[in-house]
Tab-separated table of C-alpha atoms in Angstrom:
chain	number	residue	atom	x	y	z
A	1	MET	CA	0.113	0.194	-0.046
A	2	GLY	CA	1.051	3.564	-0.588
A	3	SER	CA	2.310	6.246	1.494
A	4	LEU	CA	-1.470	7.795	3.236
A	5	GLU	CA	-0.477	11.870	2.234
A	6	ILE	CA	-3.433	12.742	3.940
A	7	ARG	CA	-3.651	16.827	4.559
A	8	VAL	CA	-3.490	18.015	8.109
A	9	SER	CA	-6.672	18.796	9.830
A	10	SER	CA	-8.407	22.494	8.556
A	11	ARG	CA	-6.569	24.231	11.693
A	12	GLU	CA	-3.369	23.609	10.331
A	13	GLY	CA	-3.787	26.509	8.022
A	14	SER	CA	-6.373	28.079	10.140
A	15	SER	CA	-5.250	31.990	10.856
A	16	ASP	CA	-6.775	34.685	13.235
A	17	CYS	CA	-4.472	37.342	11.774
A	18	GLY	CA	-6.177	38.429	7.845
A	19	GLY	CA	-4.614	37.781	4.330
A	20	THR	CA	-1.260	36.259	3.235
A	21	GLY	CA	0.088	38.231	0.313
A	22	ARG	CA	3.648	38.343	-1.231
A	23	VAL	CA	6.067	39.077	1.931
A	24	SER	CA	8.423	41.549	0.933
A	25	ALA	CA	12.183	42.165	1.529
A	26	ALA	CA	11.797	45.025	4.177
A	27	GLU	CA	8.954	42.589	6.123
A	28	LEU	CA	10.812	39.354	5.730
A	29	GLN	CA	13.805	41.025	7.376
A	30	GLY	CA	11.670	42.873	10.028
A	31	ILE	CA	9.836	39.348	11.115
A	32	MET	CA	13.591	37.884	11.149
A	33	ASP	CA	15.018	40.919	13.688
A	34	ARG	CA	12.148	40.559	15.635
A	35	ILE	CA	11.986	36.533	16.257
A	36	ARG	CA	15.792	36.642	16.973
A	37	SER	CA	15.553	39.694	19.568
A	38	GLY	CA	15.423	38.600	22.711
A	39	VAL	CA	12.167	39.985	23.269
A	40	GLU	CA	9.491	37.013	23.913
A	41	GLU	CA	6.599	39.156	22.559
A	42	HIS	CA	8.215	39.861	19.475
A	43	LYS	CA	9.432	36.021	18.859
A	44	VAL	CA	5.598	35.418	19.476
A	45	GLN	CA	4.421	38.289	17.456
A	46	ALA	CA	6.973	37.406	14.270
A	47	ALA	CA	5.456	33.390	14.894
A	48	MET	CA	2.248	34.206	14.155
A	49	ASP	CA	2.932	36.580	11.271
A	50	ILE	CA	4.801	33.895	9.501
A	51	ARG	CA	1.798	31.500	10.658
A	52	ARG	CA	-0.284	33.893	8.312
A	53	LEU	CA	2.492	34.538	5.225
A	54	THR	CA	2.497	30.707	4.786
A	55	LYS	CA	-0.769	29.811	5.559
A	56	THR	CA	-1.316	29.249	1.444
A	57	SER	CA	1.755	30.466	0.118
A	58	SER	CA	4.278	28.108	-1.239
A	59	ARG	CA	6.448	31.169	-2.151
A	60	ASN	CA	6.087	32.755	1.861
A	61	ARG	CA	7.602	29.261	2.903
A	62	ARG	CA	10.647	29.093	0.966
A	63	HIS	CA	11.125	33.090	1.473
A	64	LEU	CA	10.503	32.149	5.423
A	65	SER	CA	12.372	29.119	5.331
A	66	PRO	CA	15.423	30.464	7.698
A	67	ALA	CA	12.813	31.284	10.814
A	68	VAL	CA	12.492	27.396	11.093
A	69	GLU	CA	15.939	27.352	13.474
A	70	PRO	CA	14.430	30.048	15.666
A	71	LEU	CA	11.192	28.895	15.618
A	72	VAL	CA	12.842	25.291	17.358
A	73	SER	CA	14.645	27.685	19.738
A	74	MET	CA	10.760	29.393	20.783
A	75	LEU	CA	9.533	24.866	21.374
A	76	ARG	CA	12.235	25.043	24.318
A	77	SER	CA	11.070	28.299	25.712
A	78	GLY	CA	8.481	27.917	29.685
A	79	SER	CA	5.690	30.093	28.077
A	80	SER	CA	3.365	27.940	26.490
A	81	GLU	CA	2.556	31.264	24.334
A	82	SER	CA	5.807	30.801	22.724
A	83	ASN	CA	5.532	27.240	22.093
A	84	GLU	CA	2.150	26.837	20.547
A	85	ALA	CA	3.181	30.169	18.232
A	86	ALA	CA	6.306	28.364	17.196
A	87	ILE	CA	4.516	24.892	16.654
A	88	LEU	CA	1.854	26.566	14.593
A	89	ALA	CA	4.231	28.352	12.452
A	90	LEU	CA	6.608	25.346	11.791
A	91	LEU	CA	3.502	23.700	10.665
A	92	ASN	CA	2.078	26.261	8.304
A	93	LEU	CA	6.198	26.142	7.244
A	94	ALA	CA	6.426	22.039	6.594
A	95	VAL	CA	2.832	22.192	4.700
A	96	LYS	CA	3.520	21.092	1.409
A	97	ASP	CA	7.193	21.592	1.495
A	98	GLU	CA	9.475	18.678	2.103
A	99	ARG	CA	12.910	20.621	2.419
A	100	ASN	CA	10.989	22.817	5.334
A	101	LYS	CA	9.769	19.183	6.769
A	102	ILE	CA	13.359	17.937	6.508
A	103	SER	CA	15.299	21.393	7.597
A	104	ILE	CA	12.941	21.275	11.177
A	105	VAL	CA	13.474	17.678	12.113
A	106	GLU	CA	17.172	18.723	11.574
A	107	ALA	CA	17.298	21.944	13.645
A	108	GLY	CA	16.078	19.251	16.694
A	109	ALA	CA	12.034	20.183	16.745
A	110	LEU	CA	11.273	16.473	17.620
A	111	GLU	CA	12.655	16.092	21.317
A	112	PRO	CA	10.274	19.391	22.399
A	113	LEU	CA	7.298	18.024	20.015
A	114	ILE	CA	7.273	14.396	21.822
A	115	SER	CA	7.459	15.768	24.904
A	116	PHE	CA	4.322	18.101	24.375
A	117	LEU	CA	2.800	14.782	23.728
A	118	GLU	CA	2.513	14.095	27.398
A	119	SER	CA	1.803	17.827	28.395
A	120	THR	CA	-1.545	18.545	30.166
A	121	ASN	CA	-1.748	21.528	28.089
A	122	ALA	CA	-4.838	20.586	25.686
A	123	ASN	CA	-3.833	22.592	22.967
A	124	LEU	CA	-0.139	21.985	23.034
A	125	GLN	CA	-0.353	18.619	23.223
A	126	GLU	CA	-3.202	19.007	20.033
A	127	TYR	CA	-0.498	20.942	18.363
A	128	ALA	CA	2.649	18.954	18.795
A	129	THR	CA	0.926	16.092	17.407
A	130	ALA	CA	-0.237	18.017	14.226
A	131	ALA	CA	3.269	18.636	13.710
A	132	LEU	CA	4.488	14.923	13.929
A	133	PHE	CA	1.797	14.384	11.580
A	134	THR	CA	2.847	16.715	9.107
A	135	LEU	CA	6.446	16.209	9.529
A	136	SER	CA	6.096	11.937	9.450
A	137	ALA	CA	4.188	12.576	5.769
A	138	SER	CA	8.276	13.086	4.809
A	139	SER	CA	10.045	9.839	3.823
A	140	VAL	CA	13.245	11.445	5.181
A	141	ASN	CA	12.275	11.744	8.852
A	142	LYS	CA	10.434	8.821	9.391
A	143	SER	CA	13.094	6.983	10.723
A	144	ARG	CA	14.584	9.744	12.941
A	145	MET	CA	11.405	10.098	14.509
A	146	SER	CA	10.728	6.532	15.351
A	147	ALA	CA	14.459	6.213	16.880
A	148	SER	CA	13.536	9.699	18.819
A	149	GLY	CA	10.416	7.542	21.424
A	150	ALA	CA	7.530	9.042	19.498
A	151	ILE	CA	6.034	5.569	18.890
A	152	PRO	CA	4.520	4.464	22.824
A	153	LEU	CA	3.458	8.544	23.037
A	154	LEU	CA	1.636	8.440	19.761
A	155	VAL	CA	-0.016	5.204	21.179
A	156	LYS	CA	-0.589	6.573	24.909
A	157	VAL	CA	-2.389	10.385	22.537
A	158	LEU	CA	-4.361	7.383	21.118
A	159	THR	CA	-5.552	6.294	24.127
A	160	ASP	CA	-6.267	9.382	26.290
A	161	GLY	CA	-5.524	12.880	23.892
A	162	SER	CA	-8.430	14.655	22.629
A	163	GLN	CA	-11.082	13.597	19.389
A	164	GLN	CA	-8.496	15.519	17.113
A	165	ALA	CA	-5.550	14.739	18.585
A	166	LYS	CA	-6.475	11.267	18.565
A	167	ILE	CA	-6.888	11.608	14.658
A	168	ASP	CA	-3.492	13.136	13.834
A	169	ALA	CA	-1.685	10.647	16.211
A	170	THR	CA	-3.227	7.869	13.873
A	171	VAL	CA	-1.981	9.039	11.015
A	172	THR	CA	0.923	9.850	12.495
A	173	LEU	CA	1.908	6.116	13.389
A	174	TYR	CA	0.429	4.886	9.563
A	175	ASN	CA	2.645	7.476	8.444
A	176	LEU	CA	5.538	5.941	10.282
A	177	SER	CA	4.201	1.524	9.719
A	178	THR	CA	5.013	2.381	5.706
A	179	ILE	CA	8.712	1.110	7.684
A	180	VAL	CA	7.833	-2.178	7.680
A	181	ASP	CA	10.528	-2.649	10.775
A	182	ASN	CA	8.357	0.128	12.372
A	183	ILE	CA	5.767	-2.400	12.086
A	184	LYS	CA	6.456	-4.511	15.107
A	185	THR	CA	8.205	-1.619	17.413
A	186	ILE	CA	4.650	0.159	17.179
A	187	LEU	CA	2.651	-3.328	17.810
A	188	SER	CA	4.556	-3.411	21.014
A	189	PHE	CA	3.320	-0.909	22.701
A	190	HIS	CA	-0.410	-2.614	22.223
A	191	PRO	CA	-2.032	0.135	20.046
A	192	ILE	CA	-5.456	-1.952	19.050
A	193	PRO	CA	-7.206	-1.639	21.969
A	194	PRO	CA	-7.297	1.872	21.707
A	195	LEU	CA	-7.735	2.387	17.710
A	196	VAL	CA	-10.614	-0.323	17.735
A	197	ALA	CA	-11.774	1.835	20.195
A	198	PHE	CA	-11.305	4.941	18.742
A	199	LEU	CA	-13.293	3.573	15.699
A	200	LYS	CA	-16.284	1.876	17.485
A	201	THR	CA	-17.263	5.671	18.406
A	202	CYS	CA	-16.740	7.433	14.766
A	203	ASN	CA	-19.266	7.663	12.004
A	204	LYS	CA	-17.952	4.805	9.576
A	205	SER	CA	-18.294	6.530	6.630
A	206	SER	CA	-15.555	9.242	7.735
A	207	LYS	CA	-11.903	9.944	7.211
A	208	THR	CA	-11.383	9.263	10.606
A	209	ALA	CA	-12.581	5.596	10.006
A	210	GLU	CA	-10.392	5.668	6.996
A	211	LYS	CA	-7.291	6.542	9.072
A	212	CYS	CA	-8.377	3.688	11.811
A	213	CYS	CA	-8.542	1.087	8.933
A	214	ALA	CA	-5.012	1.979	7.282
A	215	LEU	CA	-3.720	1.652	9.981
A	216	LEU	CA	-5.074	-1.715	11.250
A	217	GLU	CA	-4.376	-2.993	7.451
A	218	SER	CA	-0.505	-2.081	8.180
A	219	LEU	CA	-0.721	-3.687	11.775
A	220	VAL	CA	-2.368	-6.902	10.879
A	221	GLY	CA	0.415	-7.498	8.417
A	222	LEU	CA	2.061	-9.650	11.226
A	223	ASP	CA	0.418	-11.827	13.417
A	224	GLU	CA	0.663	-9.875	16.523
A	225	GLY	CA	-1.468	-7.866	14.901
A	226	ARG	CA	-3.732	-10.242	13.939
A	227	THR	CA	-4.238	-11.789	16.883
A	228	ALA	CA	-4.229	-8.509	18.661
A	229	LEU	CA	-7.268	-7.464	16.485
A	230	THR	CA	-9.543	-11.201	17.169
A	231	ALA	CA	-8.634	-10.822	20.545
A	232	GLU	CA	-10.348	-7.664	21.251
A	233	GLU	CA	-13.938	-7.391	21.707
A	234	GLY	CA	-15.652	-6.275	18.719
A	235	GLY	CA	-12.928	-5.679	16.815
A	236	VAL	CA	-13.046	-7.635	14.166
A	237	LEU	CA	-16.699	-6.141	14.038
A	238	ALA	CA	-15.335	-3.109	13.864
A	239	VAL	CA	-13.775	-3.740	10.540
A	240	VAL	CA	-17.016	-5.947	8.928
A	241	GLU	CA	-18.617	-1.888	10.074
A	242	VAL	CA	-16.850	-0.001	7.877
A	243	LEU	CA	-16.355	-2.165	4.653
A	244	GLU	CA	-20.354	-1.992	4.605
A	245	GLU	CA	-20.463	1.899	5.743
A	246	GLY	CA	-17.538	3.112	5.032
A	247	SER	CA	-16.135	5.261	2.351
A	248	PRO	CA	-14.894	3.665	-0.993
A	249	GLN	CA	-11.282	4.348	0.663
A	250	SER	CA	-12.341	2.713	3.789
A	251	ARG	CA	-13.619	0.091	2.300
A	252	GLU	CA	-11.127	-1.188	0.148
A	253	HIS	CA	-8.486	-0.446	3.983
A	254	ALA	CA	-11.225	-2.937	5.316
A	255	VAL	CA	-11.373	-5.676	2.759
A	256	GLY	CA	-7.437	-5.487	3.105
A	257	ALA	CA	-7.395	-6.228	6.758
A	258	LEU	CA	-9.349	-9.015	6.500
A	259	LEU	CA	-7.648	-10.823	3.182
A	260	THR	CA	-4.107	-10.314	4.850
A	261	MET	CA	-6.467	-11.910	7.785
A	262	CYS	CA	-7.047	-15.030	6.045
A	263	GLU	CA	-4.671	-15.628	3.794
A	264	SER	CA	-2.229	-15.760	6.251
A	265	ASP	CA	-3.932	-18.379	7.564
A	266	ARG	CA	-7.366	-19.411	6.463
A	267	SER	CA	-8.445	-21.650	8.755
A	268	ARG	CA	-7.858	-19.756	11.743
A	269	TYR	CA	-9.485	-16.823	10.403
A	270	ARG	CA	-12.026	-17.785	7.776
A	271	GLU	CA	-14.621	-18.461	10.595
A	272	VAL	CA	-14.242	-15.075	13.275
A	273	ILE	CA	-14.612	-13.538	9.675
A	274	LEU	CA	-17.464	-15.607	8.773
A	275	LYS	CA	-19.245	-15.107	12.305
A	276	GLU	CA	-19.351	-11.580	11.813
A	277	GLY	CA	-21.462	-11.045	9.606
A	278	ALA	CA	-18.504	-9.996	6.231
A	279	ILE	CA	-20.722	-11.438	3.449
A	280	PRO	CA	-23.036	-8.924	2.167
A	281	GLY	CA	-20.583	-6.450	2.375
A	282	LEU	CA	-18.525	-8.595	0.526
A	283	LEU	CA	-21.103	-8.983	-1.956
A	284	GLU	CA	-21.567	-5.353	-2.050
A	285	LEU	CA	-18.202	-4.961	-3.085
A	286	THR	CA	-17.598	-7.116	-5.689
A	287	VAL	CA	-19.638	-4.717	-7.905
A	288	GLN	CA	-19.778	-1.438	-6.387
A	289	GLY	CA	-15.937	-1.131	-4.944
A	290	THR	CA	-12.548	0.211	-6.175
A	291	LEU	CA	-11.289	-1.922	-8.802
A	292	LYS	CA	-9.317	-3.042	-6.336
A	293	SER	CA	-11.368	-3.814	-2.863
A	294	GLN	CA	-13.662	-5.938	-5.771
A	295	ALA	CA	-10.862	-7.936	-7.064
A	296	LYS	CA	-9.754	-8.317	-2.823
A	297	ALA	CA	-13.788	-8.914	-1.786
A	298	ARG	CA	-13.586	-11.561	-4.503
A	299	ARG	CA	-10.472	-13.361	-3.555
A	300	LEU	CA	-11.736	-13.275	0.168
A	301	LEU	CA	-15.182	-14.714	-0.587
A	302	GLU	CA	-13.015	-17.521	-2.548
A	303	LEU	CA	-10.924	-18.608	0.847
A	304	LEU	CA	-14.099	-18.160	3.190
A	305	ARG	CA	-16.071	-20.979	1.152
A	306	ASP	CA	-16.073	-24.617	2.379
A	307	SER	CA	-13.378	-25.153	-0.169
A	308	PRO	CA	-11.301	-22.325	-1.394
A	309	TYR	CA	-10.648	-24.258	-4.988
A	310	PRO	CA	-13.870	-25.438	-7.299
A	311	ARG	CA	-15.113	-28.862	-6.039
A	312	SER	CA	-16.064	-30.023	-10.109
A	313	GLU	CA	-15.743	-28.825	-13.106
A	314	LEU	CA	-19.545	-29.228	-13.026
A	315	GLN	CA	-19.545	-26.378	-10.164
A	316	ALA	CA	-18.499	-23.398	-12.192
A	317	ASP	CA	-15.901	-20.983	-10.084
A	318	THR	CA	-18.892	-18.051	-10.242
A	319	LEU	CA	-19.500	-15.205	-8.022
A	320	GLU	CA	-23.125	-17.466	-7.831
A	321	ASN	CA	-21.789	-20.575	-6.765
A	322	ILE	CA	-19.226	-19.567	-4.385
A	323	VAL	CA	-21.477	-17.402	-2.018
A	324	SER	CA	-24.059	-20.232	-2.173
A	325	ASN	CA	-21.116	-22.649	-0.994
A	326	ILE	CA	-20.620	-19.644	1.809
A	327	VAL	CA	-23.844	-20.061	2.528
A	328	SER	CA	-24.500	-23.283	3.213
A	329	GLN	CA	-22.117	-22.954	6.107
A	330	ILE	CA	-23.381	-20.295	8.262
A	331	ASP	CA	-24.994	-20.774	11.186
A	332	GLY	CA	-28.141	-18.378	11.774
A	333	ASP	CA	-30.843	-18.070	9.437
A	334	GLU	CA	-31.311	-14.175	9.373
A	335	GLN	CA	-27.583	-14.089	8.796
A	336	ALA	CA	-27.592	-16.746	5.425
A	337	GLU	CA	-31.282	-14.607	3.904
A	338	LYS	CA	-29.610	-11.404	4.296
A	339	ALA	CA	-26.387	-13.156	2.036
A	340	LYS	CA	-28.590	-14.724	-0.079
A	341	LYS	CA	-30.783	-11.434	-0.895
A	342	MET	CA	-27.285	-9.326	-0.968
A	343	LEU	CA	-26.344	-11.954	-3.524
A	344	ALA	CA	-29.785	-11.958	-5.561
A	345	GLU	CA	-29.745	-7.613	-5.790
A	346	MET	CA	-25.526	-8.347	-6.519
A	347	VAL	CA	-26.203	-10.347	-9.345
A	348	GLN	CA	-29.241	-7.579	-10.850
A	349	ILE	CA	-26.876	-4.756	-10.670
A	350	SER	CA	-23.985	-6.448	-12.256
A	351	MET	CA	-26.770	-7.429	-15.234
A	352	GLU	CA	-27.668	-4.148	-15.368
A	353	LYS	CA	-24.255	-2.721	-15.642
A	354	SER	CA	-23.450	-5.539	-18.555
A	355	LEU	CA	-26.262	-4.556	-20.081
A	356	ARG	CA	-25.908	-0.258	-19.792
A	357	HIS	CA	-21.836	-1.695	-20.924
A	358	LEU	CA	-23.211	-3.154	-24.600
A	359	GLN	CA	-26.110	-0.363	-24.761
A	360	ARG	CA	-22.480	2.246	-24.520
A	361	ARG	CA	-21.300	0.035	-27.236
A	362	ALA	CA	-24.016	-0.436	-29.747
A	363	LEU	CA	-23.946	3.327	-29.551
A	364	MET	CA	-20.479	4.051	-30.340
A	365	CYS	CA	-20.606	1.855	-33.558
A	366	THR	CA	-19.520	3.717	-36.644
A	367	PRO	CA	-22.301	3.577	-39.617
A	368	THR	CA	-19.275	1.479	-41.425
A	369	GLU	CA	-19.204	-0.813	-38.830
A	370	LEU	CA	-23.511	-1.398	-39.128
A	371	PRO	CA	-24.359	-4.481	-41.805
A	372	LEU	CA	-25.300	-2.840	-44.775
A	373	GLY	CA	-29.158	-2.881	-44.866
A	374	LYS	CA	-28.941	-1.018	-41.579
A	375	ARG	CA	-27.196	2.170	-42.654
A	376	PRO	CA	-28.548	5.093	-41.305
A	377	SER	CA	-29.736	7.220	-44.690
A	378	GLU	CA	-27.333	9.867	-46.324
A	379	VAL	CA	-30.420	12.090	-46.747
A	380	SER	CA	-30.212	15.104	-44.244
A	381	SER	CA	-33.526	15.663	-42.500
A	382	LYS	CA	-34.253	19.443	-42.802
């Protein structure tokens, strides 16, 4: 799975401070003089100006990049006002600017930012989590961040933080999980219980659910992750609910997680997935999901049936036969009837899509492709 380059929450670029025009040489010099001064009030005002000017301007992010080091120095002051102003300025400098992301870490921002994850100041913790999320989007920063001890504190934020901090911690952990060696480290701090609890409370079609499922898909790539998810009460069910109700991207991550589990050990996870009623959602994905979701859903349906291979040449390897086989193994009339109903609906949708495809092809036929007796008249209508 590719990197999940999700934009930071809207507050990343928000500002209380007017417009974002191009910074002049005189204004740039004034900002740099203030942020390097020994007066905290001047530094805070300069940080606020940087935040304002870099809100939407990539040009200003480049021009104001020399402010990175003094802003990082502000993170080490004892003032919450100074800390918060510096974080928000650094955050806007880092957005969509790879060089600034790297230079912020090289200037030593990780240590104070990570320490703020334990702050009792909710705003400071939230801003620090957002900053780490933004910085973790750089492949260069990921190893440095995990080596700096961010992972256990991000898991703690996932457990105890505000709603927004949990969202940003989830995506930061996902970004770090794209380095394979980090997955085992993340799992060692038991992130799945708080991640599942968070997923249960959020709207299954939301971006939050998408972020949770993206991280879960990474974590179940290891046996420790699969074991933790199935051991957590309602863990697999939470993924199945996203499979049924999520956004297209969320559903792709959800079916990917379930498929990874079943492919790793079919005999161990087949019944677990069937028990949570995954069949209706999988059926719908085979017709209405993204191309990746459709392929993964069909493959998972094949693994969920009684035998993963066709039992005879007479039993064609069709979706109907695959699902009929699965339904015959399901305990409970209600679940089986729901699956049968979904199958009928999906077959109907599939037939309608095929018919529309044929109709479109017919409309695209040129006159030279039609039989002579059926070519339209060349006499134009008046």
